[in-house]
């Protein structure tokens, strides 16, 4: 762990030792940078990399992560919304470009201009509102136009595209710097869904160019798009043909994760990544229970023999999923490098784990809730979700890097 930076405590031990903090997260800045280099290497020379720090950096803290990435030379960051963009801008200053990825409200446009944010847009109304805000401030507003090629979420579809591009082409203050779309099934190599999305994206790019709009950046892929490979190659070629640069928007990979390819194989990128986050707490109680003792709500667990339990000050209110309860997902934590299984139900602020076979566990011992020996994928497995969801759901009190 790099300890070059720490929030709210002298060093990371302080976070656990001061008695006030129930759990904390440690981020390895070094691993974050290594993952960035892996993305850059696999994406290929000349491809611009945007680091997605939306949703508070997938639970890692957008500002901490942004600092490390920008320190490593990253020029583009992706944030969820204007509020998050303003927060990152306030902490990082004028340096990085900030793409607001998840839509804007028309009332946000003044803030977009004032904070130098770059919104993803797809309606005539977006452009009109930004035009007004840009004119009022006497500033050009760069935007990225999103095409809906098959997610039915954000973006303009091919039928509505001409009207939006005409508005952009005729705009004095709004500049179309980039065109993007998003894949629904990027981890599925050779998927017909991806094939159809690429065709629609190519058709949309033609409409854009026909209207005399010349984007500098073209982007389609996320982590899995880079990992899978063929999408990245397609974007590079497509961008080059129109005199633009390819960009990739990667989040998950920077944090050290990648979905498996549909073939079950690990892709070119996935094999090079290491998780950067560890979520930790400390034991706040140890007790022995006799055979026949019930544990936790619903008395769902009954000890079959003498057991030793450790009490942890973390529960589902902190993001430790209730689905990890024994008899449900049967989750575990790591203590002294060994698995300690959850016993009974995870409750709101407390969880008990079995330390019968781990010698010498005492109050104050460090516990890894998520990290070495218990990955975000493990949590996702017992919770019936994906690792993205687990990382975003952690609600600890301190992050250190
Ligand atoms: C979240 C997001 C990404 C990043 O996806 P990862 O799988 O985390 O790399 C890229 N593009 C868009 C539009 C997104 O919403």
Coordinates of C-alpha atoms and ligand atoms in Angstrom, one line a residue:
X1 CA 0.0 0.0 0.0
X2 CA 1.2 3.4 -0.8
X3 CA 0.7 5.8 2.1
X4 CA 1.5 9.0 0.4
X5 CA -1.9 10.4 1.1
X6 CA -4.5 9.9 3.8
X7 CA -7.8 11.5 4.7
X8 CA -8.7 12.4 8.2
X9 CA -6.1 10.4 10.0
X10 CA -2.4 10.3 10.6
X11 CA -2.0 7.0 8.8
X12 CA -4.2 4.1 8.0
X13 CA -3.7 2.5 11.5
X14 CA -5.2 5.6 13.0
X15 CA -8.3 4.9 11.1
X16 CA -8.9 1.6 12.8
X17 CA -7.3 2.4 16.2
X18 CA -9.0 5.6 17.2
X19 CA -12.1 3.7 18.2
X20 CA -14.4 6.0 16.2
X21 CA -14.2 4.3 12.8
X22 CA -16.1 1.1 12.3
X23 CA -14.5 0.2 9.0
X24 CA -12.2 1.8 6.5
X25 CA -11.0 1.4 3.0
X26 CA -7.4 1.2 1.8
X27 CA -6.7 2.1 -1.8
X28 CA -3.4 1.2 -3.5
X29 CA -2.4 4.2 -5.6
X30 CA 0.4 2.1 -7.1
X31 CA -2.0 -0.6 -8.3
X32 CA -4.4 2.0 -9.7
X33 CA -1.5 3.3 -11.9
X34 CA -0.5 -0.2 -12.9
X35 CA -4.0 -1.0 -14.0
X36 CA -4.1 2.3 -16.0
X37 CA -0.9 1.3 -17.7
X38 CA -2.4 -2.2 -18.5
X39 CA -5.4 -0.5 -20.1
X40 CA -3.2 1.8 -22.2
X41 CA -1.0 -1.1 -23.3
X42 CA -4.0 -3.3 -24.4
X43 CA -6.0 -0.4 -25.9
X44 CA -3.0 0.4 -28.1
X45 CA -0.9 3.5 -29.0
X46 CA -2.7 6.6 -29.8
X47 CA -5.9 5.7 -28.0
X48 CA -7.1 8.3 -25.5
X49 CA -8.0 6.7 -22.1
X50 CA -10.8 8.2 -20.1
X51 CA -10.9 7.1 -16.4
X52 CA -14.4 6.6 -15.2
X53 CA -14.7 7.9 -11.6
X54 CA -18.5 8.1 -11.6
X55 CA -20.6 6.8 -8.6
X56 CA -17.9 8.2 -6.4
X57 CA -15.2 6.2 -8.2
X58 CA -17.1 2.9 -7.9
X59 CA -17.0 3.3 -4.2
X60 CA -13.2 4.1 -4.1
X61 CA -13.8 7.9 -3.7
X62 CA -13.8 9.9 -7.0
X63 CA -11.5 12.6 -5.8
X64 CA -8.8 10.3 -4.4
X65 CA -8.8 8.2 -7.5
X66 CA -8.9 11.3 -9.8
X67 CA -5.9 12.7 -8.1
X68 CA -3.9 9.5 -8.7
X69 CA -5.0 9.1 -12.3
X70 CA -4.3 12.8 -13.2
X71 CA -1.0 12.5 -11.4
X72 CA -0.2 9.6 -13.8
X73 CA -1.0 11.7 -16.8
X74 CA -4.6 11.0 -17.4
X75 CA -6.4 13.8 -19.2
X76 CA -10.0 12.7 -19.2
X77 CA -12.2 11.6 -16.4
X78 CA -15.8 10.5 -16.5
X79 CA -18.2 11.6 -13.7
X80 CA -21.9 10.7 -13.1
X81 CA -23.5 14.1 -13.0
X82 CA -22.9 17.8 -12.7
X83 CA -22.7 17.7 -8.9
X84 CA -20.0 15.1 -8.9
X85 CA -18.2 16.9 -11.7
X86 CA -18.2 20.1 -9.7
X87 CA -16.8 18.3 -6.7
X88 CA -13.9 16.8 -8.7
X89 CA -13.3 20.2 -10.4
X90 CA -13.2 22.0 -7.0
X91 CA -10.6 19.5 -5.7
X92 CA -8.5 19.0 -8.8
X93 CA -8.6 22.4 -10.4
X94 CA -8.6 23.2 -14.1
X95 CA -6.4 20.3 -15.2
X96 CA -8.5 17.4 -16.3
X97 CA -11.3 17.3 -18.8
X98 CA -14.5 16.0 -17.1
X99 CA -17.1 14.2 -19.1
X100 CA -20.5 14.2 -17.4
X101 CA -21.7 10.7 -18.5
X102 CA -25.2 10.2 -17.0
X103 CA -27.2 13.0 -18.4
X104 CA -27.8 16.7 -17.5
X105 CA -30.8 18.6 -16.4
X106 CA -31.5 21.8 -18.3
X107 CA -31.2 23.7 -15.1
X108 CA -27.6 22.4 -14.7
X109 CA -26.3 24.1 -17.9
X110 CA -25.0 27.3 -16.2
X111 CA -23.0 25.1 -13.8
X112 CA -21.7 23.0 -16.7
X113 CA -20.3 26.1 -18.3
X114 CA -19.1 27.7 -15.1
X115 CA -17.2 24.5 -14.0
X116 CA -15.8 23.7 -17.4
X117 CA -17.6 20.3 -17.6
X118 CA -18.2 18.4 -20.8
X119 CA -21.6 16.9 -20.9
X120 CA -22.9 14.0 -22.9
X121 CA -25.9 15.3 -24.8
X122 CA -28.5 13.8 -27.2
X123 CA -31.5 16.1 -27.5
X124 CA -32.1 19.4 -29.2
X125 CA -33.2 20.8 -25.8
X126 CA -29.8 19.9 -24.3
X127 CA -28.1 21.8 -27.1
X128 CA -30.4 24.8 -26.9
X129 CA -30.0 25.1 -23.1
X130 CA -26.2 24.9 -23.4
X131 CA -26.2 27.4 -26.3
X132 CA -27.9 29.9 -24.0
X133 CA -25.6 29.2 -21.1
X134 CA -22.5 29.5 -23.3
X135 CA -23.7 32.7 -24.9
X136 CA -24.5 34.2 -21.5
X137 CA -21.0 33.4 -20.3
X138 CA -19.3 34.2 -23.6
X139 CA -17.8 30.7 -23.6
X140 CA -17.8 27.9 -26.1
X141 CA -19.2 24.6 -24.6
X142 CA -17.7 21.4 -25.8
X143 CA -20.1 18.4 -25.8
X144 CA -20.1 14.7 -26.7
X145 CA -23.0 13.4 -28.7
X146 CA -24.4 10.1 -27.6
X147 CA -26.0 7.7 -30.1
X148 CA -28.4 5.1 -28.9
X149 CA -27.4 2.0 -30.8
X150 CA -29.2 -0.6 -28.7
X151 CA -29.3 0.2 -25.0
X152 CA -32.5 2.3 -25.1
X153 CA -31.2 4.3 -22.2
X154 CA -29.3 7.5 -23.1
X155 CA -28.6 8.8 -26.6
X156 CA -30.5 9.7 -29.8
X157 CA -31.5 6.9 -32.1
X158 CA -30.9 7.0 -35.9
X159 CA -34.4 8.4 -36.6
X160 CA -33.9 11.4 -34.4
X161 CA -30.3 12.0 -35.2
X162 CA -30.5 14.4 -38.2
X163 CA -32.4 17.0 -36.2
X164 CA -29.9 16.9 -33.3
X165 CA -26.9 17.1 -35.6
X166 CA -28.5 20.0 -37.6
X167 CA -28.9 21.9 -34.3
X168 CA -25.3 21.2 -33.4
X169 CA -24.0 22.1 -36.9
X170 CA -25.8 25.5 -36.7
X171 CA -24.7 26.3 -33.1
X172 CA -22.4 29.1 -32.5
X173 CA -21.5 28.3 -28.9
X174 CA -21.9 24.5 -28.7
X175 CA -19.1 22.4 -30.2
X176 CA -19.4 18.7 -30.9
X177 CA -16.0 17.4 -29.7
X178 CA -16.9 13.8 -29.5
X179 CA -19.4 11.1 -30.6
X180 CA -20.0 8.0 -28.5
X181 CA -22.2 5.1 -27.9
X182 CA -22.3 2.3 -25.3
X183 CA -22.4 -1.5 -25.8
X184 CA -24.8 -3.7 -24.0
X185 CA -22.8 -6.9 -24.3
X186 CA -19.2 -5.9 -24.6
X187 CA -17.9 -9.0 -22.9
X188 CA -19.6 -11.2 -25.5
X189 CA -16.9 -11.5 -28.2
X190 CA -18.4 -11.8 -31.7
X191 CA -21.9 -11.1 -30.3
X192 CA -24.6 -10.3 -33.0
X193 CA -25.9 -7.6 -30.6
X194 CA -22.5 -5.8 -30.6
X195 CA -22.3 -6.3 -34.4
X196 CA -25.6 -4.5 -34.8
X197 CA -24.6 -1.8 -32.4
X198 CA -21.4 -1.2 -34.4
X199 CA -23.4 -1.0 -37.7
X200 CA -25.7 1.6 -36.2
X201 CA -22.8 3.6 -34.7
X202 CA -21.1 3.6 -38.1
X203 CA -24.3 4.8 -39.8
X204 CA -24.7 7.5 -37.2
X205 CA -21.1 8.7 -37.7
X206 CA -21.8 9.1 -41.4
X207 CA -24.8 11.3 -40.6
X208 CA -22.6 13.4 -38.3
X209 CA -19.9 13.9 -41.0
X210 CA -22.5 14.6 -43.7
X211 CA -23.7 17.5 -41.7
X212 CA -20.2 19.0 -41.6
X213 CA -19.7 18.1 -37.9
X214 CA -16.1 16.9 -37.3
X215 CA -15.7 15.3 -33.9
X216 CA -12.1 14.9 -32.6
X217 CA -12.9 11.9 -30.5
X218 CA -14.9 8.8 -31.1
X219 CA -15.7 6.3 -28.3
X220 CA -17.6 3.1 -27.8
X221 CA -15.8 0.8 -25.5
X222 CA -15.7 0.2 -21.8
X223 CA -13.5 -2.2 -19.9
X224 CA -14.9 -5.3 -21.6
X225 CA -14.6 -3.6 -25.0
X226 CA -10.9 -3.2 -24.4
X227 CA -10.6 -6.7 -22.9
X228 CA -12.4 -8.4 -25.8
X229 CA -10.2 -6.6 -28.3
X230 CA -12.2 -6.6 -31.6
X231 CA -14.3 -3.6 -30.5
X232 CA -11.2 -1.6 -29.7
X233 CA -9.7 -2.4 -33.1
X234 CA -13.0 -1.4 -34.8
X235 CA -13.1 1.9 -33.0
X236 CA -9.5 2.7 -33.8
X237 CA -10.1 2.1 -37.5
X238 CA -13.4 3.9 -37.6
X239 CA -12.0 6.9 -35.9
X240 CA -9.0 7.0 -38.1
X241 CA -11.1 6.9 -41.2
X242 CA -12.9 10.1 -40.2
X243 CA -9.7 11.9 -39.0
X244 CA -10.6 11.5 -35.3
X245 CA -9.0 9.8 -32.4
X246 CA -10.4 6.7 -30.6
X247 CA -11.1 7.0 -26.9
X248 CA -12.0 4.3 -24.4
X249 CA -14.0 4.8 -21.2
X250 CA -12.7 2.4 -18.6
X251 CA -13.7 2.2 -15.0
X252 CA -13.8 -1.4 -13.8
X253 CA -10.4 -2.2 -15.1
X254 CA -8.8 0.7 -13.3
X255 CA -10.2 -0.6 -10.0
X256 CA -8.7 -4.0 -10.9
X257 CA -11.7 -5.9 -12.2
X258 CA -13.0 -7.2 -15.5
X259 CA -16.0 -9.4 -16.3
X260 CA -15.1 -12.8 -17.8
X261 CA -15.6 -13.0 -21.5
X262 CA -18.7 -15.0 -22.6
X263 CA -16.4 -17.8 -23.5
X264 CA -15.3 -18.0 -19.8
X265 CA -11.8 -17.1 -20.8
X266 CA -9.9 -14.2 -19.3
X267 CA -9.2 -11.6 -21.9
X268 CA -6.0 -9.7 -22.7
X269 CA -6.7 -7.0 -20.2
X270 CA -8.4 -9.1 -17.5
X271 CA -5.3 -11.2 -16.9
X272 CA -3.2 -8.1 -16.0
X273 CA -5.4 -6.4 -13.4
X274 CA -5.1 -6.3 -9.6
X275 CA -7.9 -5.0 -7.3
X276 CA -6.9 -1.7 -5.6
X277 CA -9.3 -1.6 -2.8
X278 CA -9.4 -3.4 0.6
X279 CA -12.2 -2.9 3.1
X280 CA -11.3 -3.6 6.7
X281 CA -12.6 -3.5 10.2
X282 CA -11.6 -4.7 13.6
X283 CA -12.9 -7.3 16.0
X284 CA -14.9 -5.6 18.8
X285 CA -15.8 -8.7 20.8
X286 CA -14.9 -12.4 21.2
X287 CA -17.1 -15.0 22.9
X288 CA -17.4 -18.8 23.3
X289 CA -20.8 -20.4 22.8
X290 CA -21.9 -23.9 23.8
X291 CA -23.5 -26.4 21.6
X292 CA -27.2 -25.6 21.2
X293 CA -26.7 -21.8 21.4
X294 CA -28.6 -19.8 18.8
X295 CA -26.9 -16.9 17.0
X296 CA -28.5 -13.7 15.6
X297 CA -32.0 -12.7 14.3
X298 CA -34.4 -15.5 13.6
X299 CA -32.1 -17.9 15.6
X300 CA -31.2 -19.3 12.2
X301 CA -27.9 -20.7 13.4
X302 CA -27.6 -23.2 16.1
X303 CA -24.1 -24.2 17.3
X304 CA -23.5 -27.9 17.0
X305 CA -20.5 -27.8 19.3
X306 CA -18.4 -25.4 21.4
X307 CA -17.5 -22.4 19.1
X308 CA -15.7 -19.2 19.3
X309 CA -17.3 -16.1 17.6
X310 CA -15.8 -12.8 16.8
X311 CA -18.1 -9.7 16.6
X312 CA -17.6 -7.1 13.9
X313 CA -19.0 -3.6 14.0
X314 CA -20.3 -3.7 10.4
X315 CA -23.5 -4.8 8.9
X316 CA -25.8 -4.2 6.0
X317 CA -26.1 -0.5 6.8
X318 CA -22.4 -0.3 5.9
X319 CA -22.8 -2.2 2.7
X320 CA -22.0 -5.7 4.0
X321 CA -24.8 -7.6 2.2
X322 CA -27.3 -9.4 4.3
X323 CA -27.2 -12.1 1.6
X324 CA -23.9 -13.2 3.1
X325 CA -25.7 -14.6 6.2
X326 CA -25.1 -18.2 7.0
X327 CA -27.8 -20.4 5.4
X328 CA -28.2 -17.8 2.6
X329 CA -25.0 -16.9 0.7
X330 CA -22.6 -18.2 3.4
X331 CA -20.2 -15.3 3.2
X332 CA -16.9 -15.0 4.9
X333 CA -14.2 -12.5 6.0
X334 CA -10.5 -12.9 6.4
X335 CA -8.8 -12.8 9.8
X336 CA -5.0 -13.6 10.1
X337 CA -5.1 -14.8 6.5
X338 CA -7.8 -17.4 7.2
X339 CA -11.5 -17.6 6.3
X340 CA -13.9 -16.8 9.1
X341 CA -17.4 -17.6 8.0
X342 CA -20.4 -15.5 8.8
X343 CA -22.5 -17.1 11.6
X344 CA -26.3 -16.3 11.6
X345 CA -27.7 -13.3 9.9
X346 CA -25.8 -10.2 9.0
X347 CA -27.6 -7.5 11.0
X348 CA -27.8 -3.8 10.4
X349 CA -24.6 -2.8 12.2
X350 CA -23.2 -6.0 13.5
X351 CA -22.0 -9.3 12.1
X352 CA -20.7 -12.4 13.9
X353 CA -18.1 -14.7 12.3
X354 CA -16.7 -18.1 13.3
X355 CA -13.1 -18.0 14.6
X356 CA -13.1 -21.4 16.3
X357 CA -10.2 -22.6 14.1
X358 CA -8.2 -19.4 14.0
X359 CA -5.9 -19.3 17.0
X360 CA -5.6 -16.3 19.3
X361 CA -8.2 -13.9 17.7
X362 CA -8.7 -11.0 20.1
X363 CA -10.5 -7.7 20.3
X364 CA -8.7 -5.1 18.1
X365 CA -7.5 -7.7 15.5
X366 CA -7.8 -6.5 11.9
X367 CA -10.4 -8.1 9.7
X368 CA -10.5 -8.0 5.9
X369 CA -14.1 -7.6 4.8
X370 CA -13.2 -7.4 1.1
X371 CA -9.6 -7.8 -0.2
X372 CA -7.0 -10.5 -0.2
X373 CA -8.9 -13.8 0.1
X374 CA -12.4 -12.4 -0.2
X375 CA -12.9 -10.5 -3.5
X376 CA -15.7 -8.3 -4.7
X377 CA -16.6 -11.2 -7.0
X378 CA -17.0 -13.5 -3.9
X379 CA -19.4 -10.9 -2.3
X380 CA -21.2 -10.6 -5.6
X381 CA -21.5 -14.4 -5.8
X382 CA -23.2 -14.8 -2.5
X383 CA -25.3 -11.7 -3.0
X384 CA -26.7 -12.6 -6.5
X385 CA -25.2 -9.5 -8.1
X386 CA -22.1 -8.2 -9.9
X387 CA -18.9 -6.9 -8.4
X388 CA -19.7 -3.3 -9.7
X389 CA -22.7 -3.3 -7.4
X390 CA -20.7 -4.5 -4.4
X391 CA -17.9 -1.9 -4.8
X392 CA -20.4 1.0 -5.1
X393 CA -22.3 -0.2 -2.0
X394 CA -19.4 0.0 0.5
X395 CA -20.2 2.7 3.1
X396 CA -17.1 2.9 5.3
X397 CA -16.0 6.0 7.2
X398 CA -12.5 6.6 5.9
X399 CA -10.5 6.0 2.8
X400 CA -6.7 6.0 2.8
X401 CA -4.4 5.7 -0.1
Ligands
LIG1 C1 -19.9 3.2 -16.5 C2 -19.6 3.4 -17.9 C3 -18.4 3.0 -18.5 C4 -17.3 2.3 -17.8 O1 -17.6 0.9 -17.8 P1 -16.6 -0.1 -17.1 O2 -17.2 -1.4 -17.5 O3 -16.6 0.1 -15.7 O4 -15.3 0.1 -17.8 C5 -18.2 3.4 -19.8 N1 -19.2 4.0 -20.5 C6 -20.4 4.4 -20.0 C7 -21.3 5.1 -20.9 C8 -20.7 4.0 -18.7 O5 -21.8 4.4 -18.2

